mmCIF file of C-alpha atoms and ligand atoms in Angstrom:
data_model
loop_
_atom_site.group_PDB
_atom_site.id
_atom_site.type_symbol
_atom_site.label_atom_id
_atom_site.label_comp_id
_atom_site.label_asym_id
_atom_site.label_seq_id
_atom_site.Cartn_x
_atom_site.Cartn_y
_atom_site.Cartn_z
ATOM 1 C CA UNK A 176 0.000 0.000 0.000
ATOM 2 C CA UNK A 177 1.621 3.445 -0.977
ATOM 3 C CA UNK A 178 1.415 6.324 1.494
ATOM 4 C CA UNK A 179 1.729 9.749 0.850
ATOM 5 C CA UNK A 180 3.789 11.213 3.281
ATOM 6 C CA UNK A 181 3.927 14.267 4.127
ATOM 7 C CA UNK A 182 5.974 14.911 7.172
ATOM 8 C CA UNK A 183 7.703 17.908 8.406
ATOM 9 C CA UNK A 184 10.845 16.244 9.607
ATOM 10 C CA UNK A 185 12.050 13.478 9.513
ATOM 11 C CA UNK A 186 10.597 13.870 6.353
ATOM 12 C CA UNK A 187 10.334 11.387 2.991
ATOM 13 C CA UNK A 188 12.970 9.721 1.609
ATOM 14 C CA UNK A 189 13.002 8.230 -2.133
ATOM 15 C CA UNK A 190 12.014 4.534 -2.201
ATOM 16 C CA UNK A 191 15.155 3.874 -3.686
ATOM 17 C CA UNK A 192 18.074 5.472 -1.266
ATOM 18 C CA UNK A 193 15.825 3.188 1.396
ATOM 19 C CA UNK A 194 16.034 0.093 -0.428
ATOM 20 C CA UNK A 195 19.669 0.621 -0.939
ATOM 21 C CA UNK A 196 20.445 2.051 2.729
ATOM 22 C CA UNK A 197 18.338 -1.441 3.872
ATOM 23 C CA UNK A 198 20.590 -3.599 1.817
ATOM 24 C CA UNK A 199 24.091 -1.723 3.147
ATOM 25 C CA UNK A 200 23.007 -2.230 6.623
ATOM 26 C CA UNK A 201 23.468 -6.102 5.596
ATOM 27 C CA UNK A 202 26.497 -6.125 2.988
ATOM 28 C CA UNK A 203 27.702 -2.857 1.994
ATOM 29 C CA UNK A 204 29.961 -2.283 -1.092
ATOM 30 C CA UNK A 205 29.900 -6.242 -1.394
ATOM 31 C CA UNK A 206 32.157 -6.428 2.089
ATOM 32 C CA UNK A 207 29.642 -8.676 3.384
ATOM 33 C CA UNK A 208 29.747 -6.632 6.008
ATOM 34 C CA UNK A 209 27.147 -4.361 7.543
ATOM 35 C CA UNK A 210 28.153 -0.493 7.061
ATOM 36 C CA UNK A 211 27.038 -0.132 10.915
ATOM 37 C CA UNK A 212 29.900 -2.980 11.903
ATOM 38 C CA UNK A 213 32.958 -1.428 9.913
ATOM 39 C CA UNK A 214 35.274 1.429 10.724
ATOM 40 C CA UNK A 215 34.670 4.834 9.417
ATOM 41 C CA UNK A 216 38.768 4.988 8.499
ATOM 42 C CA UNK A 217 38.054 1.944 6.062
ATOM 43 C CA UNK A 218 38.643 2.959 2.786
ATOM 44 C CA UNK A 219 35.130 1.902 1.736
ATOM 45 C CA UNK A 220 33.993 4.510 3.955
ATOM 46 C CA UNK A 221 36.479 7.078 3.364
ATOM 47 C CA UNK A 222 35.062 7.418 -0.521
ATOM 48 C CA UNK A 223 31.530 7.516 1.002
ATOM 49 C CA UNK A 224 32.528 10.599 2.997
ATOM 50 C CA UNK A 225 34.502 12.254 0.396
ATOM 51 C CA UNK A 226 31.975 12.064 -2.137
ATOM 52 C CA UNK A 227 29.270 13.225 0.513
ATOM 53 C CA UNK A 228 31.148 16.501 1.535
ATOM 54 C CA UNK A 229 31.617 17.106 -2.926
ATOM 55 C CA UNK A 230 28.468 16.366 -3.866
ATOM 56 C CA UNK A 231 27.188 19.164 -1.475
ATOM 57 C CA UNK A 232 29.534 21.569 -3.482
ATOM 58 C CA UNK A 233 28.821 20.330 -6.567
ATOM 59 C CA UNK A 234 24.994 20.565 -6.049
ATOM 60 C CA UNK A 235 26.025 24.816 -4.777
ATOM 61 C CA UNK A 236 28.494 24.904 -7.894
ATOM 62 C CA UNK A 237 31.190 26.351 -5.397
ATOM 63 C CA UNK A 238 35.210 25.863 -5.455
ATOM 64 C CA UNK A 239 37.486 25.296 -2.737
ATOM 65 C CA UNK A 240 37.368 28.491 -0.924
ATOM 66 C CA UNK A 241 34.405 26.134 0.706
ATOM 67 C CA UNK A 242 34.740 23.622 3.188
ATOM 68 C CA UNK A 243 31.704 20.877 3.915
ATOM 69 C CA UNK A 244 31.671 18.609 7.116
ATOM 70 C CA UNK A 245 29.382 16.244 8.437
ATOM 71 C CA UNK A 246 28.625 16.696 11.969
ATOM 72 C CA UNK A 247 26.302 15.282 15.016
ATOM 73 C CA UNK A 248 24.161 17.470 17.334
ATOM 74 C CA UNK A 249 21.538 18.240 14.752
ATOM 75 C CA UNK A 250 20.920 21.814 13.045
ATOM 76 C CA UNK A 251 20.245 22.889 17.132
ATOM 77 C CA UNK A 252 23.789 22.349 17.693
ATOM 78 C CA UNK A 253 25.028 25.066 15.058
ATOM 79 C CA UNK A 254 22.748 27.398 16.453
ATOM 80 C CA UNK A 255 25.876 27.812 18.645
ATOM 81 C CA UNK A 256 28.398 26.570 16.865
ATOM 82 C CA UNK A 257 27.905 29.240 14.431
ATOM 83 C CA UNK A 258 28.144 31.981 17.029
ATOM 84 C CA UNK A 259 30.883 30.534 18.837
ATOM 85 C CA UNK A 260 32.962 30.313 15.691
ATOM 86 C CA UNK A 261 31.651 33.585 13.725
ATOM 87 C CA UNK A 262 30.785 35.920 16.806
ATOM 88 C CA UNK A 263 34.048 37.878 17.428
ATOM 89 C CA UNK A 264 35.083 39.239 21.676
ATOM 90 C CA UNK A 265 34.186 42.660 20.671
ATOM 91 C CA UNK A 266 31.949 42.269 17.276
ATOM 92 C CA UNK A 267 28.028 41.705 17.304
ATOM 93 C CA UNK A 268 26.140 39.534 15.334
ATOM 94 C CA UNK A 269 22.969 40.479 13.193
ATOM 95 C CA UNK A 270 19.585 38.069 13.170
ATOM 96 C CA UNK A 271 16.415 38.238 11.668
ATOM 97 C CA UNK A 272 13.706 36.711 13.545
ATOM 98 C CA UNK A 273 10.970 34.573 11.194
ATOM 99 C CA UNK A 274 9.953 31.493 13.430
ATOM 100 C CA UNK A 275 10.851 29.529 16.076
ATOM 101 C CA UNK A 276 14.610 27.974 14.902
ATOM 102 C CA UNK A 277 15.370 31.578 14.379
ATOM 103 C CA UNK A 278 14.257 32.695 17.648
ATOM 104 C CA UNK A 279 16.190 29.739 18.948
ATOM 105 C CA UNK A 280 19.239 30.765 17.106
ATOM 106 C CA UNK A 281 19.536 33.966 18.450
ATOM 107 C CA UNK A 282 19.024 32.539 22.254
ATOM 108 C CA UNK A 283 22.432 30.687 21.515
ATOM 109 C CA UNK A 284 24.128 33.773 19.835
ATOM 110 C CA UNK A 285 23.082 35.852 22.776
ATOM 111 C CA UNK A 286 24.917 33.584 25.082
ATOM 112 C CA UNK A 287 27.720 33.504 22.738
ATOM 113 C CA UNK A 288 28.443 37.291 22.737
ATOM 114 C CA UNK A 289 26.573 40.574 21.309
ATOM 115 C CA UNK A 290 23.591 39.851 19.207
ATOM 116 C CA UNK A 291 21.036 42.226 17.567
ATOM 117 C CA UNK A 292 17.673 41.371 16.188
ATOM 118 C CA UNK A 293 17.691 43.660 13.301
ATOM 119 C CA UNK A 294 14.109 42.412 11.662
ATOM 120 C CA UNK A 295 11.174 40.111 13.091
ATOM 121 C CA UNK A 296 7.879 39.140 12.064
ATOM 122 C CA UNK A 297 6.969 37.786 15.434
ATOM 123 C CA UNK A 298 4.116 40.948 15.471
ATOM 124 C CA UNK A 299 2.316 39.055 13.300
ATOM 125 C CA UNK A 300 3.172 35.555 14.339
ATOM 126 C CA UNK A 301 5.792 34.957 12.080
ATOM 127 C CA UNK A 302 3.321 34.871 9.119
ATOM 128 C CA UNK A 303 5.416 37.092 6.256
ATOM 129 C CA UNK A 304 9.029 37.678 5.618
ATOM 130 C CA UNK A 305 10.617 40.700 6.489
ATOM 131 C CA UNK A 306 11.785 43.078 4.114
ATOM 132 C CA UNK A 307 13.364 46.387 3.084
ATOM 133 C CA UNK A 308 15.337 46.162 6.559
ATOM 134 C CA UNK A 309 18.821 47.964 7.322
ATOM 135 C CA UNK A 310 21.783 45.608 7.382
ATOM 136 C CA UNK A 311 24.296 47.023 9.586
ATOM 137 C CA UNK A 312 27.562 47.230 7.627
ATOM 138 C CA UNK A 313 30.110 46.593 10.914
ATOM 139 C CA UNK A 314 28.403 43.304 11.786
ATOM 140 C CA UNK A 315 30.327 39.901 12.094
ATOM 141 C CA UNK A 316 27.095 38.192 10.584
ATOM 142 C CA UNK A 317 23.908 38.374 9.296
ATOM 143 C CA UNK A 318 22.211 35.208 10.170
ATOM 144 C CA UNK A 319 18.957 34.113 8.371
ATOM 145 C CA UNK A 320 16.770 30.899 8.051
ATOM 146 C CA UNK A 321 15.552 30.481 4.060
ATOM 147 C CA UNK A 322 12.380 28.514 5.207
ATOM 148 C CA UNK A 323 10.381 28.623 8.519
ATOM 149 C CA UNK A 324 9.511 25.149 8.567
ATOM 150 C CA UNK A 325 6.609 25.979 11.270
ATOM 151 C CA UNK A 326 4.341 28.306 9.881
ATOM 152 C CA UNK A 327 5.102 27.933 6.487
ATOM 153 C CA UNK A 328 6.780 31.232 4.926
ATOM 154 C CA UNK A 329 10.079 31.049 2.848
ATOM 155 C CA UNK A 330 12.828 34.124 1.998
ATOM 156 C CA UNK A 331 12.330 33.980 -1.949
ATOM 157 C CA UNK A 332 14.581 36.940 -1.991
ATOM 158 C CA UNK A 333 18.160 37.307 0.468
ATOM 159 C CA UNK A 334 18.801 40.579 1.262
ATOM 160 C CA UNK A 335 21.956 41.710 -0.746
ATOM 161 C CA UNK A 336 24.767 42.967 1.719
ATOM 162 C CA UNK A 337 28.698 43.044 2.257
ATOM 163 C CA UNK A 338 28.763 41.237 5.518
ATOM 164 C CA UNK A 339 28.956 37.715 5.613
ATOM 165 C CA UNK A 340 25.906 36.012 5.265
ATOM 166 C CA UNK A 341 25.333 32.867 7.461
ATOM 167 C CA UNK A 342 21.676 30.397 6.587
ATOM 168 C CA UNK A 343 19.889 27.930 7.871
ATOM 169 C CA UNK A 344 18.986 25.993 5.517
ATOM 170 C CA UNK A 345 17.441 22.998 7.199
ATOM 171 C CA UNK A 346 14.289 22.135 5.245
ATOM 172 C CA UNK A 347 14.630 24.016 1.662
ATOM 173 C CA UNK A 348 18.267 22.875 0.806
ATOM 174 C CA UNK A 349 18.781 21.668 -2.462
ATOM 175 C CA UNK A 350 14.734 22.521 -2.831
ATOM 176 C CA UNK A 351 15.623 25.341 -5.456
ATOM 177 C CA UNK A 352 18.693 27.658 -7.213
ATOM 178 C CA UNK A 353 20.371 29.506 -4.706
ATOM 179 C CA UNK A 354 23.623 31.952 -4.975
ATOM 180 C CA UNK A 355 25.905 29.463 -2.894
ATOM 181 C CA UNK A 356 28.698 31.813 -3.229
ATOM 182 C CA UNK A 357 26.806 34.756 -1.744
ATOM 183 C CA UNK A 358 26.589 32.934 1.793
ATOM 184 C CA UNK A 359 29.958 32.379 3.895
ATOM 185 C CA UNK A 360 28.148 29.443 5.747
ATOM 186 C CA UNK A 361 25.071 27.510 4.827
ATOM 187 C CA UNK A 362 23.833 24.789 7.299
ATOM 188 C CA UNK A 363 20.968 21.884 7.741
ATOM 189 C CA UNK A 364 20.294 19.046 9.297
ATOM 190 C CA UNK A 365 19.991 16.503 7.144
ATOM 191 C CA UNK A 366 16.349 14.955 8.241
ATOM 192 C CA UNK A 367 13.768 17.585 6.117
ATOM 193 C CA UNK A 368 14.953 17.454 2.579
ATOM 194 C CA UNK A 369 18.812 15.905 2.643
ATOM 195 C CA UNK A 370 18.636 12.557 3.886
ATOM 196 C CA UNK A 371 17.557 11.593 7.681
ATOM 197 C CA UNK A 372 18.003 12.303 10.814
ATOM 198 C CA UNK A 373 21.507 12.314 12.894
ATOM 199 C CA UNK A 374 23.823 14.161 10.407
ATOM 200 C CA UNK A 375 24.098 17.738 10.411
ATOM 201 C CA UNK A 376 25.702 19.338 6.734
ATOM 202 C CA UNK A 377 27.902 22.443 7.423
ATOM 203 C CA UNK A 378 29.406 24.380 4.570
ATOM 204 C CA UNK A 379 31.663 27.230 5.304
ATOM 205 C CA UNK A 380 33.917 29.496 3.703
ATOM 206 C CA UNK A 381 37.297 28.646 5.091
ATOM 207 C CA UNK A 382 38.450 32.173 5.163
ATOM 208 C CA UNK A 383 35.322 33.082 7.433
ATOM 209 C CA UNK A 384 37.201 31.302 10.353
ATOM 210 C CA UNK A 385 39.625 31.184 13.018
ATOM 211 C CA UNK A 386 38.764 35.153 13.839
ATOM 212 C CA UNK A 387 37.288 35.291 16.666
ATOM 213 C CA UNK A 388 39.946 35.806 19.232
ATOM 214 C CA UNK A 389 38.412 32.992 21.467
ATOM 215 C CA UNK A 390 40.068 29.835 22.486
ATOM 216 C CA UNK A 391 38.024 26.932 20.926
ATOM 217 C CA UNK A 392 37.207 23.871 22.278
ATOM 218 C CA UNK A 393 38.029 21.044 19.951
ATOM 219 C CA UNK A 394 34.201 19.060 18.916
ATOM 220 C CA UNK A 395 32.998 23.010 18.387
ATOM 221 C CA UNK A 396 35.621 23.858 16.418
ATOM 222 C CA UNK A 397 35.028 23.899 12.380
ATOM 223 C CA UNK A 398 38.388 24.370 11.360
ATOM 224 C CA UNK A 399 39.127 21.439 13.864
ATOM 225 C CA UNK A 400 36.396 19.155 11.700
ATOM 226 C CA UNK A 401 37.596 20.700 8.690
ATOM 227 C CA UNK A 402 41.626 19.452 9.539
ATOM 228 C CA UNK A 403 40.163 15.912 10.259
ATOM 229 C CA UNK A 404 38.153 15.521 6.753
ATOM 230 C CA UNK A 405 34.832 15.593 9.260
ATOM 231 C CA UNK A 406 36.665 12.646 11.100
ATOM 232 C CA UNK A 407 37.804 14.043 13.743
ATOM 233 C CA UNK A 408 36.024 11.948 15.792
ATOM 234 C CA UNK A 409 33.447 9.151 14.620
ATOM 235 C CA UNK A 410 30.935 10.882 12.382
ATOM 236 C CA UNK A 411 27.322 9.628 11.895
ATOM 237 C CA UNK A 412 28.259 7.131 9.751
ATOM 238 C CA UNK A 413 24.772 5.392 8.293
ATOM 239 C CA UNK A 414 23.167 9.590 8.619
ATOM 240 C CA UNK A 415 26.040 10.107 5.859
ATOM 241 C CA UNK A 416 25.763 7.420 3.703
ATOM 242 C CA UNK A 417 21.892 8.009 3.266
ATOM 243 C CA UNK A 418 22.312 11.397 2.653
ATOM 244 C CA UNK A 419 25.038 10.646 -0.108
ATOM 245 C CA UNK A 420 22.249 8.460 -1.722
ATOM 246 C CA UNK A 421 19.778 11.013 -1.487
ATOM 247 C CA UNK A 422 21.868 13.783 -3.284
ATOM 248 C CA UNK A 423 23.086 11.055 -5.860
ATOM 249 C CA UNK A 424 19.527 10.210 -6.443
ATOM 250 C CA UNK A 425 18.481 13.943 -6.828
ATOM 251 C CA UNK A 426 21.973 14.365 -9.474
ATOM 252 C CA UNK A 427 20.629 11.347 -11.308
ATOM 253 C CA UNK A 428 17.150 12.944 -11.828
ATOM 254 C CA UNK A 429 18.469 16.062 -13.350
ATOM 255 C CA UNK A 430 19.557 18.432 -10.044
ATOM 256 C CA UNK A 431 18.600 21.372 -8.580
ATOM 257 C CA UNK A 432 16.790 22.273 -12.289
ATOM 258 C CA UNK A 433 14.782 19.548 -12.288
ATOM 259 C CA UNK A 434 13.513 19.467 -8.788
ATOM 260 C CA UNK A 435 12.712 23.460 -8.263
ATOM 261 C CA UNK A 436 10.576 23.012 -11.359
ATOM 262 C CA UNK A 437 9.054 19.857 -9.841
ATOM 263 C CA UNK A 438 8.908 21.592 -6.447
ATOM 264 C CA UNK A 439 6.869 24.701 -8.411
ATOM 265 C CA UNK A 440 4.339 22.724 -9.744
ATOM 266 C CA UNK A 441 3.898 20.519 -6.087
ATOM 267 C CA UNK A 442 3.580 24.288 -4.386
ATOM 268 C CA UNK A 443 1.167 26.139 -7.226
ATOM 269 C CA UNK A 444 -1.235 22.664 -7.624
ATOM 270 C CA UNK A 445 -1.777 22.793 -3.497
ATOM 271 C CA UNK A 446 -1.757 26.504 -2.825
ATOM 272 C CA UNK A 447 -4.102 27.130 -6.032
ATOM 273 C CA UNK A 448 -6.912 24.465 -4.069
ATOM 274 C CA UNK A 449 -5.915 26.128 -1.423
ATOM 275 C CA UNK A 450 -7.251 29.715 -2.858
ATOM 276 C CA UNK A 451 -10.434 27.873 -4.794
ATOM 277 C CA UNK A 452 -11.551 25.899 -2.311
ATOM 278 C CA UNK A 453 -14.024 27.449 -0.341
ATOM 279 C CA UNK A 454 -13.493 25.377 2.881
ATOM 280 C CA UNK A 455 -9.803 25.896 3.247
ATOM 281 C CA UNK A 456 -7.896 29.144 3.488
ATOM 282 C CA UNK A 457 -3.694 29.432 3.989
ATOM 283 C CA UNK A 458 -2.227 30.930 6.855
ATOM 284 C CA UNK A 459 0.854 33.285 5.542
ATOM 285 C CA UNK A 460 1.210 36.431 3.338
ATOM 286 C CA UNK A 461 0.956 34.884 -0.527
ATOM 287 C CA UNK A 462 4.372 36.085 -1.482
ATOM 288 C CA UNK A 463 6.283 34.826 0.880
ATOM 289 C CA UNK A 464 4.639 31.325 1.122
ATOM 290 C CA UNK A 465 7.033 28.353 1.454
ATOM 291 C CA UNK A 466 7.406 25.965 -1.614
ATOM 292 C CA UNK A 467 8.186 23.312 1.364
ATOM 293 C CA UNK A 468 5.824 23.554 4.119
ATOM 294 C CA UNK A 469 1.996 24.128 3.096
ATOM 295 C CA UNK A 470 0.202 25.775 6.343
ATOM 296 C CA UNK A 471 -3.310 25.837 6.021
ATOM 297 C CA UNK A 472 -6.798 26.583 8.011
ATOM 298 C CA UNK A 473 -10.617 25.303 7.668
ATOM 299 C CA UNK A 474 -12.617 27.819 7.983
ATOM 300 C CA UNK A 475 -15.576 25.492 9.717
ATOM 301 C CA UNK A 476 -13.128 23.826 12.021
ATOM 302 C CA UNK A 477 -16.319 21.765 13.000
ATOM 303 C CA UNK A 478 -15.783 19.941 10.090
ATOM 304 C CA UNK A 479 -12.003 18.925 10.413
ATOM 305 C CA UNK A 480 -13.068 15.770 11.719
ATOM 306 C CA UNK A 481 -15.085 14.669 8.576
ATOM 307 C CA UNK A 482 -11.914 16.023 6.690
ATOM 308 C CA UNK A 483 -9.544 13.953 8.487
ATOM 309 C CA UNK A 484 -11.847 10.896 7.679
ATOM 310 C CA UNK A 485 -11.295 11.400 4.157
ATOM 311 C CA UNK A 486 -7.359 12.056 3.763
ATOM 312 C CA UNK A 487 -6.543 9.554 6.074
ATOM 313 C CA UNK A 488 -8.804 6.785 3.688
ATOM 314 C CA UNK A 489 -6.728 7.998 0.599
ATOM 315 C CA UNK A 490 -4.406 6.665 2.827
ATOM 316 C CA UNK A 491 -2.062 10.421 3.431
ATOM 317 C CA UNK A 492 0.002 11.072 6.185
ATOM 318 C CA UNK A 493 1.380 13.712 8.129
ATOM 319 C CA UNK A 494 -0.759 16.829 7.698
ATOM 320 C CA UNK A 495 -1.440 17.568 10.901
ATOM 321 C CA UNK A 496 -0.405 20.996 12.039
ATOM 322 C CA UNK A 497 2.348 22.053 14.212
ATOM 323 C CA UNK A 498 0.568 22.428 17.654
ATOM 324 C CA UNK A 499 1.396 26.135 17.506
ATOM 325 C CA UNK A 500 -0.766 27.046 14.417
ATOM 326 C CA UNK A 501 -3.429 24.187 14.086
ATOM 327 C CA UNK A 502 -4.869 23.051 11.090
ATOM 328 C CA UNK A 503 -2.948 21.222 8.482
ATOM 329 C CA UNK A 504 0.814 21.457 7.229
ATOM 330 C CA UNK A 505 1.885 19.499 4.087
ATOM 331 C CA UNK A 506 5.022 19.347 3.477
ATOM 332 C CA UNK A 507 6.254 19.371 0.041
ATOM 333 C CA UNK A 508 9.772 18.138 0.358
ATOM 334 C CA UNK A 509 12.100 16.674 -2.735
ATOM 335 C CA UNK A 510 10.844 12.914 -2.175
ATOM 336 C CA UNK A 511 7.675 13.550 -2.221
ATOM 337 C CA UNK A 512 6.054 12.967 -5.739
ATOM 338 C CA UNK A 513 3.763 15.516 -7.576
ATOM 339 C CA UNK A 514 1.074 12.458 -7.596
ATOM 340 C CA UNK A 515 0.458 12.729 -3.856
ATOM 341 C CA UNK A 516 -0.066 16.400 -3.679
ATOM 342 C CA UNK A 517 -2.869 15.017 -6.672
ATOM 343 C CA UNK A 518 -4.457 12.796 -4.155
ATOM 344 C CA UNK A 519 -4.517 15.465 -1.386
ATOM 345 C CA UNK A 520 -6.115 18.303 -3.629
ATOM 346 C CA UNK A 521 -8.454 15.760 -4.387
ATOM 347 C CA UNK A 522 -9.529 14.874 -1.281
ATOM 348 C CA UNK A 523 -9.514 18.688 -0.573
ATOM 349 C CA UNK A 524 -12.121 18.965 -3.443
ATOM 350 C CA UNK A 525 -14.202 15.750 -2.196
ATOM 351 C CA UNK A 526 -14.210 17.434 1.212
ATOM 352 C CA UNK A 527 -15.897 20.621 -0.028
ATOM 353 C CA UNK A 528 -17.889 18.746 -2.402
ATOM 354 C CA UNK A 529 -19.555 17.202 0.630
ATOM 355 C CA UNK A 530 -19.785 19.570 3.442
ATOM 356 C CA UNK A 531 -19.751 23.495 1.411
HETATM 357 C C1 PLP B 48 14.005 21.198 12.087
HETATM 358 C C2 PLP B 48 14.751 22.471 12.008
HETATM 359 C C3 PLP B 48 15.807 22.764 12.898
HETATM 360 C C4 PLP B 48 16.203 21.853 14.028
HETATM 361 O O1 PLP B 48 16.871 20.767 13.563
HETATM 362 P P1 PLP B 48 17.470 19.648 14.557
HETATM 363 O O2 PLP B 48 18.281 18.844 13.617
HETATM 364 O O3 PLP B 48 16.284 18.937 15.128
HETATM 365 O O4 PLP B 48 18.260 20.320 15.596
HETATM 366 C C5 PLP B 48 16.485 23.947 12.718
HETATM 367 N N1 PLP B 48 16.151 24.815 11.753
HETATM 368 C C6 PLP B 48 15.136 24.589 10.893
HETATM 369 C C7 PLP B 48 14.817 25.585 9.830
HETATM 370 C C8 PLP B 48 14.407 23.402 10.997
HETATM 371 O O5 PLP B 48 13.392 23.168 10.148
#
C-alpha cells in the first residue's frame, strides 16, 4: 500500500536510497559486512565521505574556498556553533527573527556574545518575511533561516549585503537555485529534505574562520572538523551514507533544475486548491509562502473531523499541524512525488464537495 507522506521532519525519503540504505546495513559495497559494523577509516567509507562533503559543493556549484563537514548534534547544535565560531570578543552579530529555529538561534548567539535582532515578524506571528530592513555594515554576521519550517513562509529573496551572510537551511536545501557563493556558511540538518536524521551538513567558507579571538574547544571547532576531513572523531556514519544516496539520487534525476521546477508545480497545484476551495484558506502572506511547508486553516473547524476521515482513507500522512498554528501542514519536500499532492487536492475537493 503506498502512502503519501507528508511529514515535516524526519521527512520522505526516495524509495530507492531506502532500499539501498536497507541492503548496506546487511552487505555494503559487497564487504559482506554491515556499514554499521565497519570502521569509518576503512577505505570503503572514506570514498563515502569524500563524495558526501563534494556532492554538497557540486549541487552549490562552489570551489574550494568552501569547506563541507558532516557533523552530530543536529541543526540545534550550530545554532551555537555558528556563534561561537563567527561571533568575534568585541563584534556583534545580526539576526532576523521569522519562526521559532530563528528565535532559537539567536538565544544561543546571545549567550555567545553581542547579538542584535535587526528584523522580526513575530508581530504578526511569524506569518510574512521581512523586508526592506537595514543591514548594519560593521556586523560579524547576518544570520537568516531560508524557510520557517513551522508556519510555512520562505525568503524567496536574500537581502543583498557586504557582511557575511550565514543560513539555515534545514528544510529548503537543495529545494531550489540559490547563490551558494553569496553565503559564507550555509547549514541543515539533514532529516527535512537531505537525507535523515543524525547528520548535520555544514558548509563554510574557510576564510570566514579562526577570527574570533576565542580559544576553541576542539568538537565546536570547524576548522578542527575541517583538519580531520569531518573525522575528527566518529561521524554519523549510516546519517552520511543516506544522505550521499539522497543527493546522488536527486543528481541522477536532473539536479537542482529539475527538482525546483518539480517543487513549483507541487507548491502552485496545493496553494491554487488552497485559494479555490471554499473550505480551506492558507495561513501566511501569498508572497512569501514556502514551496516546502503548506500551512493551512478550515474555515468550519467543525468539520475537520469529517476532513480527516477522508485524507486519512486515501491513505495520506502527516498533515497535521504544528501544535502552535493548528490546522494542516503538508510538506512538500524533494521525495515527495507531484502524484500525492494530486491525491490530497483531491480529497480537498471531495471534502468541499460534501460539506460546502
Ligand atoms: C528542524 C529544524 C531545525 C532543528 O533541527 P534539529 O536537527 O532537530 O536540531 C532547525 N532549523 C530549521 C529551519 C528546521 O526546520
Amino acid at each position: 500500500m503506498k502512502i503519501h507522506n507528508f511529514s515535516a521532519g524526519p521527512g520522505i525519503l526516495p524509495a530507492e536510497v531506502l532500499k539501498q540504505s536497507a541492503e548496506a546495513c546487511i552487505n555494503f559495497d559487497n564487504l559482506n559486512l554491515s556499514l554499521l559494523e565497519i570502521s569509518h577509516r576503512s577505505k570503503n567509507y572514506e570514498k563515502v565521505m569524500l563524495e558526501a562533503r563534494n556532492t554538497v559543493k557540486e549541487l552549490f556549484e562552489v570551489g574550494d574556498e568552501y569547506e563541507v563537514i558532516y557533523l552530530g548534534g543536529g541543526a540545534s547544535t550550530q545554532f551555537a556553533m555558528v556563534p561561537y565560531n563567527l561571533l568575534t570578543e568585541n563584534g556583534h552579530a545580526a539576526y532576523v527573527n521569522t519562526g521559532v529555529w530563528a528565535s532559537k538561534a539567536i538565544k544561543e548567539a546571545k549567550i555567545i556574545g553581542n547579538t542584535k535582532v535587526i528584523a522580526s515578524s513575530e508581530d504578526k506571528k511569524f506569518t510574512y518575511v521581512p523586508k526592506g530592513y537595514e543591514i548594519p555594515t560593521d556586523a560579524d554576521y547576518l544570520h537568516l533561516t531560508s524557510n520557517n519550517t513551522i508556519y510555512g513562509t520562505q525568503i524567496k529573496q536574500f537581502p543583498k549585503t557586504n557582511i557575511p551572510l550565514v543560513c539555515d537551511m534545514s528544510s529548503d536545501i537543495f529545494s531550489r537555485k540559490v547563490n551558494a557563493k553569496d553565503f559564507s556558511l550555509i547549514y541543515a540538518g539533514a532529516q527535512k529534505n537531505m537525507g535523515p536524521a543524525g547528520a548535520t551538513m555544514v558548509m563554510v567558507r574557510k576564510d570566514a574562520l579562526g577570527k574570533t579571538g576565542r580559544k576553541m574547544l576542539s568538537m565546536l571547532d570547524y576548522q578542527v572538523h575541517i583538519k580531520g576531513d569531518s573525522m575528527y572523531n566518529t561521524p554519523p556514519v549510516f546519517p552520511i551514507y543516506v544522505t550521499l544516496l539522497t543527493l546522488q539520487w536527486l543528481k541522477k534525476n536532473g539536479g537542482i533544475a529539475w527538482i525546483e521546477k518539480l517543487n513549483q508545480q507541487k507548491a502552485d497545484l496545493l496553494y491554487n486548491e488552497i485559494d479555490c476551495n471554499s473550505l480551506f484558506y492558507g495561513t501566511v502572506v501569498k508572497e512569501d509562502r514556502s514551496n516546502m511547508n503548506v500551512c493551512f486553516l478550515t474555515n468550519k473547524p467543525e468539520l475537520e473531523p469529517e476532513f480527516d476521515k477522508i485524507w486519512k482513507d486515501a491513505n495520506i500522512s502527516g498533515i497535521r499541524g504544528h501544535r502552535d498554528v493548528g490546522g494542516y501542514r503538508a510538506s512538500l519536500y524533494n521525495a515527495l512525488p507531484l502524484e500525492s499532492v494530486q491525491v490530497l487536492v483531491d480529497t480537498m475537493k471531495e471534502f468541499e464537495k460534501k460539506f460546502a
